[in-house]
Short mmCIF file of C-alpha atoms and ligand atoms in Angstrom, two decimals:
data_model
loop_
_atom_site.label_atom_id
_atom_site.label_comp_id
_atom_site.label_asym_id
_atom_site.label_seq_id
_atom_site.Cartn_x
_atom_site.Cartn_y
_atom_site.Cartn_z
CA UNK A 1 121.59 113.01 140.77
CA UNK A 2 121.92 110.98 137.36
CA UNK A 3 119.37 111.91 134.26
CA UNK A 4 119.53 110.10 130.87
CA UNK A 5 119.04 112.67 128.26
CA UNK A 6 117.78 111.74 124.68
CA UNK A 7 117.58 113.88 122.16
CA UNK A 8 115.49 113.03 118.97
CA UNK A 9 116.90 113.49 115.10
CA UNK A 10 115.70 117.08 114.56
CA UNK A 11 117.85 118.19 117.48
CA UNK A 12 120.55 116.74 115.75
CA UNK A 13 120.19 117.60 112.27
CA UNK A 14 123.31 119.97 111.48
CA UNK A 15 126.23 121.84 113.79
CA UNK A 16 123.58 124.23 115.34
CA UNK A 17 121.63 121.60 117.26
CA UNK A 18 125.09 119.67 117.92
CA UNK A 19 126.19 122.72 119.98
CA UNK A 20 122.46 123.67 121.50
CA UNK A 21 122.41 119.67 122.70
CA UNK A 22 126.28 120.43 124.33
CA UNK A 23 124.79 123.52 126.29
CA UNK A 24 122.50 121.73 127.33
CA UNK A 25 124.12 119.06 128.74
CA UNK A 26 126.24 120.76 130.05
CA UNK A 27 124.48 123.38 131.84
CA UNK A 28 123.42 120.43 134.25
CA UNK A 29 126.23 118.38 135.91
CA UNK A 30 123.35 115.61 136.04
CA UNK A 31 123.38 114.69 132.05
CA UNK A 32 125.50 111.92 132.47
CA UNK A 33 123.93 109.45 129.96
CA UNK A 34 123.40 110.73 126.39
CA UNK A 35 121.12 108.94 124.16
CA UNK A 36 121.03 109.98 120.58
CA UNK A 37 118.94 109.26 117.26
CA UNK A 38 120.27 109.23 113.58
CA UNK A 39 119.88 112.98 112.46
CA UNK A 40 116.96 114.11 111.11
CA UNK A 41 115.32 116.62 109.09
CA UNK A 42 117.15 120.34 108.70
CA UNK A 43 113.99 121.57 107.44
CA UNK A 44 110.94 120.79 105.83
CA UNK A 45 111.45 119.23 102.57
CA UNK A 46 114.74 117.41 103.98
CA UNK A 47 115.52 113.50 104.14
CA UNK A 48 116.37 111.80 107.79
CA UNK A 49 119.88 109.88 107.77
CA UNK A 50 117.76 106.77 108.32
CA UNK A 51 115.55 107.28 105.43
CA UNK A 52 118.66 108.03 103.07
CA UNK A 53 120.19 104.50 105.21
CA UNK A 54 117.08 102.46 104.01
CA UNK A 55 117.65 103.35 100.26
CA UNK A 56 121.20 103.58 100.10
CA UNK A 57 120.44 99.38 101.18
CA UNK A 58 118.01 98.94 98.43
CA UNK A 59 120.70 100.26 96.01
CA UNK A 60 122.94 97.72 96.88
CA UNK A 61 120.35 95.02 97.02
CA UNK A 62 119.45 95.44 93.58
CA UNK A 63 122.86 96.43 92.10
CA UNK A 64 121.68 100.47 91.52
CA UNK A 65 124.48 102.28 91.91
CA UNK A 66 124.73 104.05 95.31
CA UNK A 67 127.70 106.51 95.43
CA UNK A 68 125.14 109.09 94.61
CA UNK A 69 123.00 108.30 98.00
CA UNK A 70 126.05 107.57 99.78
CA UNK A 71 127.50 110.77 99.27
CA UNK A 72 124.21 112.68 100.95
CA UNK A 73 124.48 110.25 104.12
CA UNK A 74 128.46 110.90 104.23
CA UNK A 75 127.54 114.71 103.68
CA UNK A 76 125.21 114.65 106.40
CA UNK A 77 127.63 113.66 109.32
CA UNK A 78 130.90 115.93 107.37
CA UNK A 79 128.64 119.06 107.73
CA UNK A 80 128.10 118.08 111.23
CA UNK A 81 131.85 117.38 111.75
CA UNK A 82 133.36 120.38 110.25
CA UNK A 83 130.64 122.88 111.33
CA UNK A 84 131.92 121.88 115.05
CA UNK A 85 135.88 121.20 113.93
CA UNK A 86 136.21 117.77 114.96
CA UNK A 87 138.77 115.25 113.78
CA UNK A 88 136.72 112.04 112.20
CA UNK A 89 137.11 110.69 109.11
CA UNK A 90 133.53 109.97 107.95
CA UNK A 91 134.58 108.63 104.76
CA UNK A 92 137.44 105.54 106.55
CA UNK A 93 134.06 104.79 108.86
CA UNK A 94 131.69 104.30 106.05
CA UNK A 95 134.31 102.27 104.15
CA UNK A 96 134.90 100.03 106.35
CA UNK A 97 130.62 100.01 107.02
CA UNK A 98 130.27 99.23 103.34
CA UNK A 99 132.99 96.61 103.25
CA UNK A 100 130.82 95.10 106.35
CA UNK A 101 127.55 95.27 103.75
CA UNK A 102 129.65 92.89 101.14
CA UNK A 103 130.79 90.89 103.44
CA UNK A 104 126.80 89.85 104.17
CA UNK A 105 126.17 92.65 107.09
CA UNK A 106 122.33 93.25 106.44
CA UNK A 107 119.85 95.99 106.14
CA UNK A 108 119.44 96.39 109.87
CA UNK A 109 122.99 96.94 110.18
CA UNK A 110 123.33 99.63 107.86
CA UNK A 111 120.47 101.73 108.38
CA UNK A 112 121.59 101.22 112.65
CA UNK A 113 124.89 103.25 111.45
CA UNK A 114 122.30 106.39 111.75
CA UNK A 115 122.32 106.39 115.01
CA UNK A 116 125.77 104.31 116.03
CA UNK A 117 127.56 106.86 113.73
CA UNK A 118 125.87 110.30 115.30
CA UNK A 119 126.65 108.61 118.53
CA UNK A 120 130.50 108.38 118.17
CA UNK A 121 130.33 112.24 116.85
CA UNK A 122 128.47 113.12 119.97
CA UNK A 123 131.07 111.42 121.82
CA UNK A 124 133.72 112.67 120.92
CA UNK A 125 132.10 116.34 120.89
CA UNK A 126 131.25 115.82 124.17
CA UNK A 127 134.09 114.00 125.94
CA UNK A 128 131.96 111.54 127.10
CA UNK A 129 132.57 107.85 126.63
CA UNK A 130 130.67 105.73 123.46
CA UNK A 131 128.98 102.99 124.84
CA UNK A 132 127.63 100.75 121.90
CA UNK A 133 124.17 99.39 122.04
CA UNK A 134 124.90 96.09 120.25
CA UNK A 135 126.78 95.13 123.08
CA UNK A 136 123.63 95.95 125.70
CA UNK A 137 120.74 95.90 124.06
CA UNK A 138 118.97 92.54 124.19
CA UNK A 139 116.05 91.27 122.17
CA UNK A 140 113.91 88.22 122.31
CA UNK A 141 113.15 86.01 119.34
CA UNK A 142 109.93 87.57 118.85
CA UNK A 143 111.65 91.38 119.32
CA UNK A 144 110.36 92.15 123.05
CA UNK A 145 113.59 93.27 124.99
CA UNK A 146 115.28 90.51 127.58
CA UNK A 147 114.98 93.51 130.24
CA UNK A 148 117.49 91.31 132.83
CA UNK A 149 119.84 90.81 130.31
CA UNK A 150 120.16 93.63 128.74
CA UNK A 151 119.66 95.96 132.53
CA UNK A 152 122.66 93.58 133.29
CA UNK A 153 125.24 94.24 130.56
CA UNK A 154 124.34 97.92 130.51
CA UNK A 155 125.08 98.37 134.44
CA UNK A 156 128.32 96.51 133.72
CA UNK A 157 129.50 98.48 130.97
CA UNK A 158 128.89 101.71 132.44
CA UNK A 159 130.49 100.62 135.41
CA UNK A 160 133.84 100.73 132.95
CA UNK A 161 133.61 104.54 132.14
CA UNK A 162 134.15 107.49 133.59
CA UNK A 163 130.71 107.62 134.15
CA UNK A 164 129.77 110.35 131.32
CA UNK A 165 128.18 107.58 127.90
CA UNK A 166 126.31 108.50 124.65
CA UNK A 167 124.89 105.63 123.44
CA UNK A 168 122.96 105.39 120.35
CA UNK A 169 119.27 104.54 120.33
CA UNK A 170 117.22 102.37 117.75
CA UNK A 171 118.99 99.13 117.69
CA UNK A 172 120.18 95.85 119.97
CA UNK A 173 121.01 92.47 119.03
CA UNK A 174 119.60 88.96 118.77
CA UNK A 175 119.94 86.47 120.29
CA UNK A 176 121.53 84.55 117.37
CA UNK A 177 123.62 87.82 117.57
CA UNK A 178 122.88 89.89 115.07
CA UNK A 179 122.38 93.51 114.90
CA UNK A 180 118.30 94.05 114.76
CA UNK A 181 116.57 97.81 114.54
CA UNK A 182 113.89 98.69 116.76
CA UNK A 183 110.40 99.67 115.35
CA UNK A 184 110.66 103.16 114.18
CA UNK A 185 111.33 106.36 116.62
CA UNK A 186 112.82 103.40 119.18
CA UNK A 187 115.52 105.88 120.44
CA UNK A 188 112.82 106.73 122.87
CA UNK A 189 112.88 103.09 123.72
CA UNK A 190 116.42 102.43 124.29
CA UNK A 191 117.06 106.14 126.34
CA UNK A 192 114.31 104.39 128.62
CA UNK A 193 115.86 101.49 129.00
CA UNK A 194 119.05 102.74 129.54
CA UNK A 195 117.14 105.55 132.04
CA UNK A 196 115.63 102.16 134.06
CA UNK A 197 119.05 100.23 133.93
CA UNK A 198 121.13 102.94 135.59
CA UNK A 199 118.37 104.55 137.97
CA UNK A 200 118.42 107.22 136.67
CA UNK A 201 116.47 109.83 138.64
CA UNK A 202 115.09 111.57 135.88
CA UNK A 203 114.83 110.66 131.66
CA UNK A 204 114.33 113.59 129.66
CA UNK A 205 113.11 113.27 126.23
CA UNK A 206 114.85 116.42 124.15
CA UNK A 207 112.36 116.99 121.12
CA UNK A 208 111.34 119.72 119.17
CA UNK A 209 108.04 120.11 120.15
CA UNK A 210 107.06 122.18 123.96
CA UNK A 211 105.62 118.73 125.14
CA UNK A 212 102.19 116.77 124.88
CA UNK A 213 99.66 119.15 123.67
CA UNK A 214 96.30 119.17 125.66
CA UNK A 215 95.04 118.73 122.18
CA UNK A 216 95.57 117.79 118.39
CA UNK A 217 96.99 120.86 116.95
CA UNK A 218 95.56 119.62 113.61
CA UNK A 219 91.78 120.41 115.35
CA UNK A 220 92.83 123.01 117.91
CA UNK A 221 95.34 126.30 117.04
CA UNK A 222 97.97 126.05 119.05
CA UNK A 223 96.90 124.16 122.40
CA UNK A 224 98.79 124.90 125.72
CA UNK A 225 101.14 121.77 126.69
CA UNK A 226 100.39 120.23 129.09
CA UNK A 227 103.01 120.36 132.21
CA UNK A 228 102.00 117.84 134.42
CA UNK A 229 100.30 114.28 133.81
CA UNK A 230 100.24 110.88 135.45
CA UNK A 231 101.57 107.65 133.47
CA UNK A 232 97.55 106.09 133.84
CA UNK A 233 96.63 109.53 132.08
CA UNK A 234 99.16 109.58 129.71
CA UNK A 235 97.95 105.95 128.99
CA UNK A 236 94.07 107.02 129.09
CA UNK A 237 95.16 110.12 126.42
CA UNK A 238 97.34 107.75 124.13
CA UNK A 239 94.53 105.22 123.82
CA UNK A 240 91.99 107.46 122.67
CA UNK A 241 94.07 108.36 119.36
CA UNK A 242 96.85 111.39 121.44
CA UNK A 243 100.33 110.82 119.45
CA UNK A 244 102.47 110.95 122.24
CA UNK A 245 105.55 108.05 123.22
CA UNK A 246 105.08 104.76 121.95
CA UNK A 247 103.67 102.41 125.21
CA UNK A 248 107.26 100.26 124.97
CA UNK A 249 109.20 103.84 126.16
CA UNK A 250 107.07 104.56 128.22
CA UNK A 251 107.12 101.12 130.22
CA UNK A 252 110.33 100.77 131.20
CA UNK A 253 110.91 104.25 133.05
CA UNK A 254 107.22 103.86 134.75
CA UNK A 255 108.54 100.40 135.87
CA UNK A 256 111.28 101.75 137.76
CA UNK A 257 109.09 104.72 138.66
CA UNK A 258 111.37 107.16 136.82
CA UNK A 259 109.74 110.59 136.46
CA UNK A 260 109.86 111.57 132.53
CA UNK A 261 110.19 114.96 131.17
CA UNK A 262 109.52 115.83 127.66
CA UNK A 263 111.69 118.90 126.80
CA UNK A 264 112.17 121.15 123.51
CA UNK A 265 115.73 121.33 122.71
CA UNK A 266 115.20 124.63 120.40
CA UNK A 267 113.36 126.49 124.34
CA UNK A 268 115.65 124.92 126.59
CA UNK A 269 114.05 127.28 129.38
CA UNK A 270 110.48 125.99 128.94
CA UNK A 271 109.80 123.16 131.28
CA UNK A 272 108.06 120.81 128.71
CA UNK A 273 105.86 117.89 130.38
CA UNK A 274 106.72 116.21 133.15
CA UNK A 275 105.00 112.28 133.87
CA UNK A 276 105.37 111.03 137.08
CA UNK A 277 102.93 108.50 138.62
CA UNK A 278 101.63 110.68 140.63
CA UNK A 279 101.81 114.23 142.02
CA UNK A 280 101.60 115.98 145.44
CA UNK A 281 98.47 117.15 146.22
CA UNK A 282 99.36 121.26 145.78
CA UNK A 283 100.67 121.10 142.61
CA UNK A 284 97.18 119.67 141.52
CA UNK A 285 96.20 123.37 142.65
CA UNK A 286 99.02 124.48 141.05
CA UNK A 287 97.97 123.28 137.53
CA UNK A 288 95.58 126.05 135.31
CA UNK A 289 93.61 124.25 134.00
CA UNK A 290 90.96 121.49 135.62
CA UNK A 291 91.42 119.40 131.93
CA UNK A 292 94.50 117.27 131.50
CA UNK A 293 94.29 116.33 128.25
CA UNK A 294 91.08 116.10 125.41
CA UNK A 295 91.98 113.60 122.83
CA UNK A 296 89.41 111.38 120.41
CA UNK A 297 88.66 108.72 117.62
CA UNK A 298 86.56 108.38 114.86
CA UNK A 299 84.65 105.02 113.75
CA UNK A 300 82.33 103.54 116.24
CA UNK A 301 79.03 102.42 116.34
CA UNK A 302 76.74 102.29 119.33
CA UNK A 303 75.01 99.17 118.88
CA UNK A 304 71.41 99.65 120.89
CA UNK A 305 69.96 96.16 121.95
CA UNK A 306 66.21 95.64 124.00
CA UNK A 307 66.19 92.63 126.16
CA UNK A 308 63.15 92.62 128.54
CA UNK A 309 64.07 92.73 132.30
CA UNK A 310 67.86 92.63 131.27
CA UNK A 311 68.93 94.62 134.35
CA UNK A 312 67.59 91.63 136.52
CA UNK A 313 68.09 88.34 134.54
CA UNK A 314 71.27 86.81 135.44
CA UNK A 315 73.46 85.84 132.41
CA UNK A 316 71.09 87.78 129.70
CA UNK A 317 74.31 90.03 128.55
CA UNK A 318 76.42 86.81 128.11
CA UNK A 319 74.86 85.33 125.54
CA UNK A 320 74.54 88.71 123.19
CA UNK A 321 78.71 89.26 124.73
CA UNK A 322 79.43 85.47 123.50
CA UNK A 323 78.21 86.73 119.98
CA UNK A 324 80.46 89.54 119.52
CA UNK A 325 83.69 87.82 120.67
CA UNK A 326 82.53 85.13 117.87
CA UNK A 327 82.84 87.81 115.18
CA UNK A 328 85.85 89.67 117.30
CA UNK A 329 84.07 92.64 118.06
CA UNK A 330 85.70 94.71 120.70
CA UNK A 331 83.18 96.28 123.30
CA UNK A 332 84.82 99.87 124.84
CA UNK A 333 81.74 100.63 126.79
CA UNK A 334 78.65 99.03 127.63
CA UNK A 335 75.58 101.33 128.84
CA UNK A 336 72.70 99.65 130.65
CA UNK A 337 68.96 99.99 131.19
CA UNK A 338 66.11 98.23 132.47
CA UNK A 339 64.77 97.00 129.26
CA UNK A 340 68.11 97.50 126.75
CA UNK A 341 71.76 98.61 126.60
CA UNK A 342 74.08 99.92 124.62
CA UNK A 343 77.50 98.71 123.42
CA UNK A 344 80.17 100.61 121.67
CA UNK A 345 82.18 99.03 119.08
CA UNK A 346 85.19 100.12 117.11
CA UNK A 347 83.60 99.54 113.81
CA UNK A 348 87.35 98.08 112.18
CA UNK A 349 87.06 95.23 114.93
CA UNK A 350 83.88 93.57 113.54
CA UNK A 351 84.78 91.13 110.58
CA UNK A 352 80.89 90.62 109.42
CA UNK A 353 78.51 93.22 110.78
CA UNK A 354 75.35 92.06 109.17
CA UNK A 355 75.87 88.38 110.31
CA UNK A 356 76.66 89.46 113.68
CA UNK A 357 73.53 91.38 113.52
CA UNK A 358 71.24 88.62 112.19
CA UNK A 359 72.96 86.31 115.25
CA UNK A 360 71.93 88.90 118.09
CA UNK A 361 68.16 89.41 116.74
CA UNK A 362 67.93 85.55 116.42
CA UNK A 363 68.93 85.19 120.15
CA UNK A 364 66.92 88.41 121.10
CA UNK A 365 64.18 88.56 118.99
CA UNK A 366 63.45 90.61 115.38
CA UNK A 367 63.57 94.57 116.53
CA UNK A 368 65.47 94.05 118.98
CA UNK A 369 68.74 95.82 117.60
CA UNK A 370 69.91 99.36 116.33
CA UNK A 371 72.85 100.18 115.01
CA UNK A 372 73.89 103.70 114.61
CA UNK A 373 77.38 104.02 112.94
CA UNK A 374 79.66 107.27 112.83
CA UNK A 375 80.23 107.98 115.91
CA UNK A 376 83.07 109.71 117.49
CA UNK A 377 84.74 109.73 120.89
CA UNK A 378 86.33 111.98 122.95
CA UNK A 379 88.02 111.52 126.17
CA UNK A 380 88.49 114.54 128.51
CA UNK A 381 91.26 113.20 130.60
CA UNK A 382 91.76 114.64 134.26
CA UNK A 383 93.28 113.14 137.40
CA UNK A 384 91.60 115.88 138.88
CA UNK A 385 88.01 115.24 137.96
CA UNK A 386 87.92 112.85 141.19
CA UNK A 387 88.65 115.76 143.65
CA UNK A 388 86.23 118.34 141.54
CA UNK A 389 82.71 118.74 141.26
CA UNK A 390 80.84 120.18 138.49
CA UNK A 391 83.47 119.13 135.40
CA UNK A 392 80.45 116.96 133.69
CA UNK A 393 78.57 119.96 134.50
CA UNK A 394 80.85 122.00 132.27
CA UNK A 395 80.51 119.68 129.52
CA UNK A 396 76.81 119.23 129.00
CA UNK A 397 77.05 122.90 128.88
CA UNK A 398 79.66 123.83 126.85
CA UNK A 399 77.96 121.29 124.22
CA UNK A 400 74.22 121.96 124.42
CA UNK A 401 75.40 125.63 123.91
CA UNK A 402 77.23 124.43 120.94
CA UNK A 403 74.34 122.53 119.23
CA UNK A 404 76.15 119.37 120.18
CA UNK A 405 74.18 116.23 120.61
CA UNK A 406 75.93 113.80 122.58
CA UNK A 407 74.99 110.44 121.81
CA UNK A 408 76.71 108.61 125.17
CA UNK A 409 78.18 109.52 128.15
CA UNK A 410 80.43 107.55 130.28
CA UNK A 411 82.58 108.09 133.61
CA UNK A 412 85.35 105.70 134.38
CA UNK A 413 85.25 104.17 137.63
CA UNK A 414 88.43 106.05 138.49
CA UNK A 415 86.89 109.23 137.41
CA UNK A 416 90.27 109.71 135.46
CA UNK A 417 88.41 110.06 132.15
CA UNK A 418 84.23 111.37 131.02
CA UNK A 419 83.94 109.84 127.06
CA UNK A 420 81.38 111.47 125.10
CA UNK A 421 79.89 109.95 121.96
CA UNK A 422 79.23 112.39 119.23
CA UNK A 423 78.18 112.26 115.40
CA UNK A 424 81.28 112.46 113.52
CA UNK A 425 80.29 115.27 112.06
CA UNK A 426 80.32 117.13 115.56
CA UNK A 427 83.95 115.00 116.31
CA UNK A 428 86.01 118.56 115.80
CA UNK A 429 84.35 120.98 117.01
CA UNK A 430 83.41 118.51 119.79
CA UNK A 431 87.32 118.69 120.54
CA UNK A 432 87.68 122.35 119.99
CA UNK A 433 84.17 123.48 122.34
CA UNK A 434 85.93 121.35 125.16
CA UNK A 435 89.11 122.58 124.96
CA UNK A 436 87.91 126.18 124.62
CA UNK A 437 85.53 125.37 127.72
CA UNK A 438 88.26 124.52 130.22
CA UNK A 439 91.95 126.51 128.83
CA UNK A 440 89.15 130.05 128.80
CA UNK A 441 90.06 132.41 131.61
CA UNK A 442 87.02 133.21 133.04
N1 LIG B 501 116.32 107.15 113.45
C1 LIG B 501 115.25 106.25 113.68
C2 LIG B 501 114.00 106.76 112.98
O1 LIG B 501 114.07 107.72 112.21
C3 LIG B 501 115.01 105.97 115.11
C4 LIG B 501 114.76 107.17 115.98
O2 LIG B 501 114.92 108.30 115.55
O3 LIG B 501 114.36 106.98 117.13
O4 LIG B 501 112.95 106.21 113.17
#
């Protein structure tokens, strides 16, 4: 059994979290592979290492002086070391880092010491082998990751430990060779791909939140995580405006059909959520509630459009379709009639609205279109819904009881998702009736 752990900057912001990651990984002989960010923030208020990296770079740019800035970064990682009694001399590293900076070493090189740095501290904390991710992270010219290449040189290199590795996150090189960061929050990226390159049976993503939330907390006190969700949910939920793992973390690990498990590293005991592509049929049962996740977006219009006989005339829609790509408007759903249809644009994807509009009524005729604008949508997300009757059922209910109009309705084919349209004004408490609806223990 191998699992690549990654644990995010707040779990590494000071000695406390240092030692809670060690139990951790050491209470399970599996955490072989340690992936780490830069630390974080110790509370709220506080700077990240990488923020203080990104400034301490502008300093130097423009000749500021930076001993000030420096000396918070340096403090950062002698707090750590001393807190846990470890022998590293922070300030030998960051001379010889800043020598590198002189000598023409750019930006992404010094704000990747973050992570690189926190990784050799880990390291030697742990016992466990530093495997550096310049050396095995590759990137393309245009930043995608050259997965063969960089699967490759990270099999090899682990091959040449004793098989315990931290590695830091957030960085790679290209392939002119030099050091390039990741978009921000890529440790989850490069724990992934280090996850997919070993086989790792399981990737657990140490955080300090108790998982994905079935809803935004912002809009709903305190909503239940969620413990169980497929990758095509996860995707449905992160679509519709859920802040979960950037898509390029995700990929890699669902690639290699790697189950991913989202743990709090401050409740070690709690199970956090677990993604899988798919689970066995009784621990659907097992779940509470029939809901997976309710997520939503603001800033659509439903776009109402009469076309006589348009359910029978072949090639009617085309020429209205043809006039939206024109003007780059992206349809999300398209609801159809006898007579008319509606379509459902994100409103920041149409460049012109009003000559978009004068091109459809020229094609269809003067009356012909309505727009409505502010409109909201919210996905509830199941993988159960196909197995269950009544959930739409639930729905209408819960929001005619609520005084909420619902302005569309639409079932995926997959039944993995029901979208409601809903004034914006209705968008929260849309959220909130829903999730109150289906988490209430009746
Ligand atoms: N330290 C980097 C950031 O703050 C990368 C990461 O944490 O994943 O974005």
């Amino acid at each position: 059994m191998l699992k690549t752990v990654k644990f995010g900057g707040s779990s590494l912001a000071d000695p406390a979290h240092f030692k809670m990651v060690r139990d951790i990984i050491f209470s399970d002989e599996a955490r072989k592979i340690v992936v780490v960010s830069a630390p974080g923030k110790r509370f709220s208020g506080d700077n990240k290492v990488t923020d203080l990296l990104y400034l301490c770079y502008a300093h130097i740019k423009y000749s500021v002086d930076y001993a000030n800035i420096l000396h918070l970064i340096k403090e950062r990682y002698s707090d750590i070391i001393n807190g846990l009694g470890l022998d590293f001399d922070i300030d030998k590293k960051f001379d010889g880092i800043i020598d590198k900076i002189k000598n023409g070493a750019g930006e992404d090189f010094l704000v990747s010491r973050g992570e690189a740095v926190c990784a050799e501290i880990m390291a030697k904390y742990l016992g466990y082998d530093f495997v550096d991710s310049y050396e095995n992270v590759f990137f393309n010219y245009d930043g995608s990751v050259n997965l063969e290449k960089t699967y490759e040189a990270i099999k090899k290199s682990y091959d040449a430990t004793s098989g315990k590795i931290v590695v830091p996150g957030f960085y790679g090189t290209m392939p002119n060779g030099n050091l390039a960061l990741m978009s921000r929050g890529g440790s989850d990226i490069t724990g992934a791909l280090v996850a997919a390159a070993l086989g790792a049976d399981m990737y657990e993503n140490w955080t300090d939140v108790p998982g994905i939330l079935m809803a935004d907390p912002g809009i709903v006190d305190n909503p239940y995580p969620i413990p169980r969700i497929t990758y095509n949910e996860l995707r449905e939920l992160t679509y519709m405006g859920a802040k979960v793992l950037h898509e390029a973390s995700v990929f890699p690990v669902r690639q290699a059909k790697i189950p991913l498990n989202i743990r709090d590293t401050n409740n070690p005991e709690d199970p956090g959520t677990l993604i899988n592509e798919e689970f066995e049929e009784k621990e659907l049962n097992a779940d509470k509630f029939y809901i997976t996740g309710i997520a939503g977006k603001k800033g659509y219009c439903i776009i109402d459009i009469k076309q006589e006989n348009v359910a029978r005339k072949i090639g009617a829609l085309r020429g209205v379709l043809k006039i939206f790509e024109k003007h780059g408007a992206t349809i999300e759903h398209i609801l159809s009639g006898v007579d008319s249809y509606s379509l459902i644009v994100p409103m920041d994807t149409i460049k012109d609205i009003y000559s978009m509009i004068a091109e459809v009524k020229d094609f269809c005729g003067a009356g012909s279109v309505n727009v409505t604008e502010g409109i909201s949508l919210v996905a509830c997300v199941s993988r159960k819904m196909a197995s269950r009757p009544g959930i739409s059922g639930r729905i209408f209910g819960a929001l005619g009881e609520n005084d909420i109009n619902i302005r569309m309705i639409s079932q995926g084919a997959e039944e993995l998702n029901i979208i409601i349209g809903v004034d914006d004004k209705d968008y929260a408490k849309c959220i909130r009736v829903l999730y109150n609806s289906f988490t209430r223990k009746d």
